[in-house]
CSV table of C-alpha atoms in Angstrom, one decimal:
chain,number,residue,atom,x,y,z
A,115,UNK,CA,15.4,-2.0,96.2
A,116,UNK,CA,18.4,-3.0,98.3
A,117,UNK,CA,21.8,-4.1,97.1
A,118,UNK,CA,23.6,-6.6,99.2
A,119,UNK,CA,27.3,-6.1,99.7
A,120,UNK,CA,29.4,-9.0,98.2
A,121,UNK,CA,31.8,-10.9,100.4
A,122,UNK,CA,34.9,-9.2,98.8
A,123,UNK,CA,33.4,-5.8,99.5
A,124,UNK,CA,32.7,-6.7,103.1
A,125,UNK,CA,36.2,-8.1,103.5
A,126,UNK,CA,37.6,-4.8,102.1
A,127,UNK,CA,35.8,-3.0,104.9
A,128,UNK,CA,38.3,-4.5,107.4
A,129,UNK,CA,41.2,-2.7,105.8
A,130,UNK,CA,43.4,-0.6,108.1
A,131,UNK,CA,43.3,3.2,108.0
A,132,UNK,CA,46.5,3.3,106.0
A,133,UNK,CA,45.0,1.0,103.4
A,134,UNK,CA,41.7,2.8,103.5
A,135,UNK,CA,41.9,4.7,100.3
A,136,UNK,CA,43.2,1.7,98.4
A,137,UNK,CA,39.8,-0.1,98.5
A,138,UNK,CA,38.4,2.6,96.2
A,139,UNK,CA,39.3,0.6,93.2
A,140,UNK,CA,36.6,-1.9,94.1
A,141,UNK,CA,34.0,0.9,93.9
A,142,UNK,CA,33.7,1.1,97.7
A,143,UNK,CA,36.2,3.7,98.8
A,144,UNK,CA,35.7,4.9,102.4
A,145,UNK,CA,33.9,1.6,103.4
A,146,UNK,CA,35.1,1.8,107.0
A,147,UNK,CA,37.4,2.9,109.6
A,148,UNK,CA,39.5,0.1,111.2
A,149,UNK,CA,37.6,-2.9,112.1
A,150,UNK,CA,34.3,-1.9,110.5
A,151,UNK,CA,31.8,-4.5,109.4
A,152,UNK,CA,30.7,-2.6,106.4
A,153,UNK,CA,30.3,1.2,106.1
A,154,UNK,CA,28.9,3.6,103.7
A,155,UNK,CA,26.9,2.9,100.6
A,156,UNK,CA,28.2,3.5,97.1
A,157,UNK,CA,31.7,4.8,97.5
A,158,UNK,CA,33.7,7.9,97.9
A,159,UNK,CA,37.0,9.0,96.4
A,160,UNK,CA,40.2,7.3,95.3
A,161,UNK,CA,43.3,9.5,95.8
A,162,UNK,CA,45.3,9.4,92.6
A,163,UNK,CA,48.9,10.6,91.9
A,164,UNK,CA,49.2,14.3,92.4
A,165,UNK,CA,46.2,14.4,94.7
A,166,UNK,CA,43.5,14.1,92.1
A,167,UNK,CA,40.4,12.1,93.0
A,168,UNK,CA,38.4,9.7,90.9
A,169,UNK,CA,34.9,9.8,92.3
A,170,UNK,CA,32.2,7.1,92.2
A,171,UNK,CA,28.5,7.4,93.1
A,172,UNK,CA,27.6,8.1,96.7
A,173,UNK,CA,23.9,7.5,96.0
A,174,UNK,CA,22.6,4.9,93.6
A,175,UNK,CA,20.8,6.3,90.6
A,176,UNK,CA,18.1,3.6,90.7
A,177,UNK,CA,17.1,4.5,94.3
A,178,UNK,CA,18.5,1.3,95.8
A,179,UNK,CA,20.9,1.2,98.7
A,180,UNK,CA,23.5,-1.2,100.1
A,181,UNK,CA,22.8,-3.6,102.9
A,182,UNK,CA,24.2,-6.7,104.6
A,183,UNK,CA,21.8,-9.6,105.5
A,184,UNK,CA,19.9,-9.2,108.7
A,185,UNK,CA,20.7,-11.4,111.6
A,186,UNK,CA,17.1,-11.3,112.9
A,187,UNK,CA,13.7,-9.8,112.0
A,188,UNK,CA,13.5,-7.5,115.0
A,189,UNK,CA,16.0,-5.4,116.9
A,190,UNK,CA,15.7,-4.9,120.6
A,191,UNK,CA,17.1,-1.4,121.4
A,192,UNK,CA,17.8,0.1,124.9
A,193,UNK,CA,18.5,3.8,125.0
A,194,UNK,CA,20.7,4.2,128.1
A,195,UNK,CA,19.8,7.6,129.6
A,196,UNK,CA,22.6,8.0,132.2
A,197,UNK,CA,24.2,10.8,134.1
A,198,UNK,CA,27.0,13.0,132.8
A,199,UNK,CA,29.8,13.2,135.5
A,200,UNK,CA,32.8,15.3,134.5
A,201,UNK,CA,36.1,13.9,135.5
A,202,UNK,CA,38.9,15.9,137.1
A,203,UNK,CA,41.1,17.2,134.3
A,204,UNK,CA,44.0,17.3,136.8
A,205,UNK,CA,43.6,13.5,137.6
A,206,UNK,CA,41.4,12.2,134.8
A,207,UNK,CA,42.2,8.4,135.0
A,208,UNK,CA,40.4,8.0,138.3
A,209,UNK,CA,37.2,9.6,137.1
A,210,UNK,CA,37.2,7.7,133.8
A,211,UNK,CA,37.5,4.4,135.7
A,212,UNK,CA,34.6,5.4,137.9
A,213,UNK,CA,32.4,6.5,135.0
A,214,UNK,CA,33.3,3.4,133.0
A,215,UNK,CA,32.5,1.1,136.0
A,216,UNK,CA,29.1,2.8,136.3
A,217,UNK,CA,28.5,2.3,132.6
A,218,UNK,CA,29.4,-1.4,132.8
A,219,UNK,CA,27.3,-1.9,135.9
A,220,UNK,CA,24.3,-0.6,134.0
A,221,UNK,CA,25.1,-2.8,131.0
A,222,UNK,CA,25.0,-5.8,133.4
A,223,UNK,CA,21.8,-4.6,134.8
A,224,UNK,CA,19.8,-4.1,131.6
A,225,UNK,CA,21.1,-7.4,130.1
A,226,UNK,CA,20.4,-9.5,133.2
A,227,UNK,CA,17.3,-8.1,134.9
A,228,UNK,CA,15.2,-7.8,131.8
A,229,UNK,CA,15.0,-9.5,128.3
A,230,UNK,CA,18.5,-9.1,126.7
A,231,UNK,CA,18.9,-6.3,124.2
A,232,UNK,CA,20.5,-6.4,120.8
A,233,UNK,CA,21.7,-2.8,120.9
A,234,UNK,CA,22.7,-0.6,123.8
A,235,UNK,CA,22.9,3.1,123.0
A,236,UNK,CA,24.6,5.6,125.4
A,237,UNK,CA,24.8,9.4,125.1
A,238,UNK,CA,27.6,11.7,124.2
A,239,UNK,CA,29.8,11.7,127.3
A,240,UNK,CA,29.3,8.6,129.6
A,241,UNK,CA,33.0,8.2,130.2
A,242,UNK,CA,34.6,11.6,130.3
A,243,UNK,CA,31.7,13.9,131.2
A,244,UNK,CA,31.8,17.5,130.0
A,245,UNK,CA,32.7,21.0,131.2
A,246,UNK,CA,32.6,24.3,129.4
A,247,UNK,CA,35.5,25.5,131.5
A,248,UNK,CA,38.0,23.0,130.1
A,249,UNK,CA,40.8,24.3,127.9
A,250,UNK,CA,42.0,22.2,124.9
A,251,UNK,CA,44.9,20.9,127.0
A,252,UNK,CA,42.6,19.9,129.8
A,253,UNK,CA,40.0,18.3,127.5
A,254,UNK,CA,42.8,16.3,125.7
A,255,UNK,CA,43.9,14.9,129.1
A,256,UNK,CA,40.4,13.9,129.8
A,257,UNK,CA,39.8,12.3,126.4
A,258,UNK,CA,40.1,8.5,125.7
A,259,UNK,CA,41.9,6.7,122.9
A,260,UNK,CA,40.2,4.3,120.6
A,261,UNK,CA,41.2,1.5,120.9
A,262,UNK,CA,42.2,1.9,124.5
A,263,UNK,CA,41.5,0.5,128.0
A,264,UNK,CA,37.9,1.8,128.1
A,265,UNK,CA,37.0,0.3,124.8
A,266,UNK,CA,38.6,-3.0,125.9
A,267,UNK,CA,36.3,-3.2,128.8
A,268,UNK,CA,33.2,-2.3,126.8
A,269,UNK,CA,34.3,-4.9,124.2
A,270,UNK,CA,34.3,-7.5,126.9
A,271,UNK,CA,30.7,-6.6,127.8
A,272,UNK,CA,29.6,-6.7,124.2
A,273,UNK,CA,31.1,-10.2,123.8
A,274,UNK,CA,29.6,-11.3,127.1
A,275,UNK,CA,26.1,-10.3,126.1
A,276,UNK,CA,26.5,-10.7,122.3
A,277,UNK,CA,25.2,-7.2,121.7
A,278,UNK,CA,26.2,-4.0,119.9
A,279,UNK,CA,27.2,-1.1,122.1
A,280,UNK,CA,27.1,2.5,120.9
A,281,UNK,CA,28.6,5.4,122.9
A,282,UNK,CA,30.0,8.9,122.5
A,283,UNK,CA,33.2,10.3,123.9
A,284,UNK,CA,35.9,13.0,123.7
A,285,UNK,CA,38.7,11.2,121.9
A,286,UNK,CA,42.4,12.0,121.1
A,287,UNK,CA,44.0,10.3,118.1
A,288,UNK,CA,47.7,10.1,117.2
A,289,UNK,CA,46.7,10.7,113.6
A,290,UNK,CA,45.2,14.1,114.6
A,291,UNK,CA,47.7,15.5,117.2
A,292,UNK,CA,46.2,18.4,119.2
A,293,UNK,CA,42.7,17.8,117.9
A,294,UNK,CA,39.9,17.2,120.3
A,295,UNK,CA,37.5,14.8,118.6
A,296,UNK,CA,33.9,14.0,119.5
A,297,UNK,CA,33.3,10.5,118.2
A,298,UNK,CA,30.4,8.1,118.5
A,299,UNK,CA,31.7,4.5,118.4
A,300,UNK,CA,30.0,1.1,117.6
A,301,UNK,CA,31.4,-2.0,119.2
A,302,UNK,CA,30.0,-5.3,117.8
A,303,UNK,CA,29.0,-8.6,119.6
A,304,UNK,CA,32.4,-10.0,118.8
A,305,UNK,CA,34.1,-7.2,120.7
A,306,UNK,CA,35.5,-5.5,117.6
A,307,UNK,CA,35.3,-1.8,116.9
A,308,UNK,CA,32.8,-1.8,114.1
A,309,UNK,CA,32.9,1.9,113.2
A,310,UNK,CA,33.7,5.4,114.5
A,311,UNK,CA,31.6,8.4,113.4
A,312,UNK,CA,33.0,11.9,113.9
A,313,UNK,CA,30.7,14.7,114.8
A,314,UNK,CA,29.8,16.2,111.5
A,315,UNK,CA,29.7,19.8,112.6
A,316,UNK,CA,29.1,22.0,115.7
A,317,UNK,CA,26.5,24.7,116.0
A,318,UNK,CA,28.3,27.9,115.3
A,319,UNK,CA,27.4,31.5,116.1
A,320,UNK,CA,25.0,30.7,118.9
A,321,UNK,CA,27.0,30.5,122.1
A,322,UNK,CA,28.3,33.3,124.3
A,323,UNK,CA,29.4,33.9,127.9
A,324,UNK,CA,28.0,37.3,128.9
A,325,UNK,CA,28.9,39.4,125.8
A,326,UNK,CA,31.8,37.2,124.8
A,327,UNK,CA,31.2,34.9,121.8
A,328,UNK,CA,32.5,31.4,122.3
A,329,UNK,CA,32.7,28.3,120.0
A,330,UNK,CA,33.2,24.6,120.8
A,331,UNK,CA,36.8,23.4,120.3
A,332,UNK,CA,35.8,20.1,118.8
A,333,UNK,CA,37.4,19.1,115.5
A,334,UNK,CA,34.5,18.1,113.2
A,335,UNK,CA,34.2,16.8,109.7
A,336,UNK,CA,33.3,20.3,108.6
A,337,UNK,CA,36.1,22.2,110.2
A,338,UNK,CA,38.7,19.6,109.2
A,339,UNK,CA,37.1,18.8,105.8
A,340,UNK,CA,40.1,18.9,103.5
A,341,UNK,CA,42.3,16.6,105.5
A,342,UNK,CA,39.4,14.4,106.6
A,343,UNK,CA,38.5,13.7,103.0
A,344,UNK,CA,42.1,13.1,102.1
A,345,UNK,CA,42.4,10.5,104.9
A,346,UNK,CA,39.0,8.7,104.8
A,347,UNK,CA,37.4,9.5,101.5
A,348,UNK,CA,34.2,11.3,100.5
A,349,UNK,CA,32.0,8.4,101.4
A,350,UNK,CA,32.8,8.7,105.1
A,351,UNK,CA,31.9,12.4,105.2
A,352,UNK,CA,28.3,11.1,105.5
A,353,UNK,CA,28.8,7.7,107.0
A,354,UNK,CA,26.3,4.8,107.1
A,355,UNK,CA,27.4,1.7,108.9
A,356,UNK,CA,25.9,-1.5,107.5
A,357,UNK,CA,25.4,-4.2,110.2
A,358,UNK,CA,23.3,-7.3,110.6
A,359,UNK,CA,20.9,-5.2,112.7
A,360,UNK,CA,20.4,-2.7,109.9
A,361,UNK,CA,22.1,0.4,108.5
A,362,UNK,CA,23.1,2.6,111.4
A,363,UNK,CA,23.7,6.4,111.3
A,364,UNK,CA,25.3,8.0,114.4
A,365,UNK,CA,25.4,11.7,115.2
A,366,UNK,CA,25.8,14.2,118.0
A,367,UNK,CA,24.8,17.1,115.7
A,368,UNK,CA,21.6,18.9,116.3
A,369,UNK,CA,19.3,20.9,114.1
A,370,UNK,CA,20.9,19.9,110.8
A,371,UNK,CA,18.2,18.6,108.5
A,372,UNK,CA,20.4,18.2,105.5
A,373,UNK,CA,22.8,15.9,107.3
A,374,UNK,CA,20.1,13.4,108.1
A,375,UNK,CA,18.5,13.7,104.7
A,376,UNK,CA,21.9,12.8,103.2
A,377,UNK,CA,22.2,9.8,105.5
A,378,UNK,CA,18.8,8.7,104.4
A,379,UNK,CA,19.6,9.0,100.8
A,380,UNK,CA,22.6,6.7,101.4
A,381,UNK,CA,20.4,4.1,102.9
A,382,UNK,CA,20.4,4.9,106.6
A,383,UNK,CA,17.6,2.9,108.5
A,384,UNK,CA,18.3,3.4,112.2
A,385,UNK,CA,19.5,6.8,113.3
A,386,UNK,CA,21.1,7.0,116.8
A,387,UNK,CA,21.6,10.6,117.9
A,388,UNK,CA,23.4,11.6,121.1
A,389,UNK,CA,22.7,14.8,123.1
A,390,UNK,CA,23.9,16.6,126.2
A,391,UNK,CA,20.9,18.7,127.1
A,392,UNK,CA,20.6,20.9,124.0
A,393,UNK,CA,18.2,19.2,121.7
A,394,UNK,CA,14.6,19.4,120.6
A,395,UNK,CA,12.1,16.5,120.3
A,396,UNK,CA,10.7,18.1,117.1
A,397,UNK,CA,14.2,17.7,115.5
A,398,UNK,CA,14.1,13.9,116.3
A,399,UNK,CA,10.5,13.6,115.1
A,400,UNK,CA,11.4,15.3,111.9
A,401,UNK,CA,14.4,13.1,111.2
A,402,UNK,CA,12.2,10.0,111.5
A,403,UNK,CA,9.1,11.3,109.8
A,404,UNK,CA,10.6,13.2,106.8
A,405,UNK,CA,13.1,10.5,106.0
A,406,UNK,CA,10.8,7.5,106.9
A,407,UNK,CA,13.4,6.0,109.2
A,408,UNK,CA,13.8,5.0,112.9
A,409,UNK,CA,15.4,7.7,115.1
A,410,UNK,CA,16.5,7.4,118.7
A,411,UNK,CA,17.9,10.1,120.9
A,412,UNK,CA,19.9,9.4,124.0
A,413,UNK,CA,20.2,12.4,126.4
A,414,UNK,CA,21.8,12.6,129.8
A,415,UNK,CA,19.9,12.0,133.0
A,416,UNK,CA,19.9,14.2,136.0
A,417,UNK,CA,23.6,15.0,136.5
A,418,UNK,CA,25.3,16.3,139.7
A,419,UNK,CA,28.8,17.8,139.9
A,420,UNK,CA,28.6,20.0,136.7
A,421,UNK,CA,29.6,23.5,137.7
A,422,UNK,CA,27.2,26.4,137.1
A,423,UNK,CA,24.5,24.0,135.9
A,424,UNK,CA,21.5,22.8,137.9
A,425,UNK,CA,21.4,19.0,138.3
A,426,UNK,CA,18.3,18.5,136.1
A,427,UNK,CA,19.1,21.2,133.5
A,428,UNK,CA,18.4,19.8,130.0
A,429,UNK,CA,18.2,16.3,131.3
A,430,UNK,CA,15.8,13.5,130.2
A,431,UNK,CA,13.7,13.2,127.1
A,432,UNK,CA,15.4,10.2,125.6
A,433,UNK,CA,13.1,8.6,123.1
A,434,UNK,CA,12.6,6.4,120.0
A,435,UNK,CA,10.5,7.4,117.0
A,436,UNK,CA,9.2,5.3,114.1
A,437,UNK,CA,9.1,6.1,110.4
A,438,UNK,CA,5.7,7.6,110.6
A,439,UNK,CA,6.8,9.9,113.4
A,440,UNK,CA,5.1,7.7,116.0
A,441,UNK,CA,6.7,7.5,119.5
A,442,UNK,CA,7.9,3.9,120.1
A,443,UNK,CA,9.3,4.6,123.6
A,444,UNK,CA,10.2,7.6,125.8
A,445,UNK,CA,11.8,8.2,129.1
A,446,UNK,CA,9.4,8.2,132.1
A,447,UNK,CA,11.5,10.9,133.9
A,448,UNK,CA,14.7,12.7,133.8
A,449,UNK,CA,16.5,10.1,136.0
A,450,UNK,CA,18.7,7.2,134.9
A,451,UNK,CA,16.8,4.5,133.0
A,452,UNK,CA,16.8,2.3,129.9
A,453,UNK,CA,14.3,3.4,127.3
A,454,UNK,CA,13.5,0.3,125.3
A,455,UNK,CA,11.9,-0.4,122.0
A,456,UNK,CA,11.5,-3.1,119.4
A,457,UNK,CA,12.4,-2.2,115.8
A,458,UNK,CA,10.8,-4.4,113.2
A,459,UNK,CA,13.7,-4.0,110.9
A,460,UNK,CA,12.9,-6.9,108.4
A,461,UNK,CA,9.3,-5.7,107.8
A,462,UNK,CA,10.6,-2.1,107.5
A,463,UNK,CA,13.3,-3.0,105.0
A,464,UNK,CA,10.9,-5.0,102.8
A,465,UNK,CA,9.0,-1.8,102.0
A,466,UNK,CA,11.4,1.0,102.7
A,467,UNK,CA,12.7,3.3,99.9
A,468,UNK,CA,15.2,6.3,100.1
A,469,UNK,CA,13.6,9.8,100.0
A,470,UNK,CA,12.2,10.8,96.7
A,471,UNK,CA,13.3,14.4,96.0
A,472,UNK,CA,12.2,16.7,93.1
A,473,UNK,CA,15.8,17.8,92.9
A,474,UNK,CA,15.4,20.3,90.0
A,475,UNK,CA,13.3,22.5,92.2
A,476,UNK,CA,16.0,22.9,94.8
A,477,UNK,CA,19.4,22.4,93.0
A,478,UNK,CA,19.7,26.0,91.6
A,479,UNK,CA,19.4,27.4,95.2
A,480,UNK,CA,21.8,24.9,96.7
A,481,UNK,CA,24.3,25.6,93.9
A,482,UNK,CA,24.4,29.3,94.8
A,483,UNK,CA,24.4,28.9,98.6
A,484,UNK,CA,27.5,30.0,100.5
A,485,UNK,CA,27.8,28.8,104.1
A,486,UNK,CA,28.3,31.3,106.9
A,487,UNK,CA,31.7,30.0,108.1
A,488,UNK,CA,34.5,28.6,105.9
A,489,UNK,CA,35.3,24.9,106.1
A,490,UNK,CA,38.6,23.3,107.2
A,491,UNK,CA,39.7,26.1,109.6
A,492,UNK,CA,40.9,23.6,112.3
A,493,UNK,CA,43.4,22.1,109.9
A,494,UNK,CA,45.1,25.5,109.8
A,495,UNK,CA,45.0,26.4,113.6
A,496,UNK,CA,43.7,25.0,116.8
A,497,UNK,CA,42.3,27.6,119.3
A,498,UNK,CA,43.2,26.8,123.0
A,499,UNK,CA,40.0,27.9,124.6
A,500,UNK,CA,36.3,28.4,123.8
A,501,UNK,CA,36.9,32.2,123.8
A,502,UNK,CA,39.8,31.8,121.3
A,503,UNK,CA,37.6,29.6,119.2
A,504,UNK,CA,34.9,32.2,119.1
A,505,UNK,CA,37.3,34.9,117.8
A,506,UNK,CA,39.0,32.5,115.3
A,507,UNK,CA,35.9,31.1,113.7
A,508,UNK,CA,34.0,34.3,113.4
A,509,UNK,CA,36.5,36.9,112.1
A,510,UNK,CA,36.4,35.8,108.5
A,511,UNK,CA,32.9,34.5,108.2
A,512,UNK,CA,31.2,34.9,104.8
A,513,UNK,CA,28.0,36.5,106.0
A,514,UNK,CA,27.6,40.1,107.1
C-alpha cells in the first residue's frame, strides 16, 4: 500500500532550512532540505521549548509508504561512469571549471546522441576529484557550495534536457563552518535543487598508511549526529526523496546493510550509490535483492593524475540491479561511458511492499548493541589531517 502526499504536505517540503523544523506540526518533520520536491516518509522530530522532541512515526505501522504520483510508467536511467580528476588545491577554480565543462559536455552527448534519459547519475567526485593527501584546509578550498556556480550550470543542463541530474561532491556550507561535507545532490528538470543527502557514515578502523592509522575527515550524519538531528530532524537521518520518477535514496556509504534496509523500510524504490574505487558488486546486489528494490552504482572510470594510484585502479564496474538481483545493465569496460537501463517503475510500484521483518527475533540483540566508535565526535572537534582523524576517532572507541 502506498500513501500519496497531499498538496499541503508537498508544499511544506519547500520550506527553507530555518523553517525546516516548523513543518513537523503537519506530521512531516524533516520533509526536505531547501528546494526539495518531497522528502522522507512519515516524519521526524519537532523541536519543542527546552530542546525536547515530539516524535512521529518514521515507518508506517500498516506497511504502506509515502509517494508522489509518477510522471511516467518507466524511467530511463544513465549511470555516468566518468573520470576522477583531482583539482589543484592551490588554484582550485580552474580545475573545477574544467571538470564541470567535461561533465556538461558528457550530459550534452548522452542526451543528444542517443534517446534522451530521464535521470543522469554521476559518481562521488566529478567536479572536485579526490586526493588522500589533502588537508582539511586544502579540501575546503577545493569544495563547492550548494547552491553555487557549479550547480547553476548543472541546473541549466537539467532544464535544457528536462531531466533529473544526481551527482556527488565535496561541499562547504556556511551553516557548518570548518566541516568538509560529502553530499549527493538531486537537481530536478525545472533546475531546482530537489534534495541534498549527506554521507551517512564513513568506514572507520580500516585505513592506514604504513603502520599509521588514518580516518577520513568527512563530516557525516553519524559523526555530527546530535547537531544534524537538531537542524534537520530525525526523518532526514535516513532520507528518502519522493519524486515523480519514484522514491530515490542516495548514498556514498559502502558495506552498510542496515542503512539500506532502513531506507527500504521508509519506502525507498530506486537506490543510487556512488563510489570511488572501493566497492563490491555483492554489496550492490544485496541491496537490490534483499530489499526488493532497484540499485545502481556509479563508479569512476580510468582516472589519470591521481598521485600514488594507477590510472585504472578500482575503476569501472558501474551497474544497475533489479529487485530480484538481476543485472539490468553493466559497464562494458573501465573507461568512460553511460551505463543505461529502463526501470519499469509503475509496474514495480503496483506490487512492491516494504521488507517484512520478524522483528522480535532481532530486537533484543539490537537493543544491547554498542557501536565501536562514539557518535557526534565531529561536533566537538575537527581534525586537520587524515592522521589526526585516525588518532582522534580511535582513542576512545568502545570496543577493546
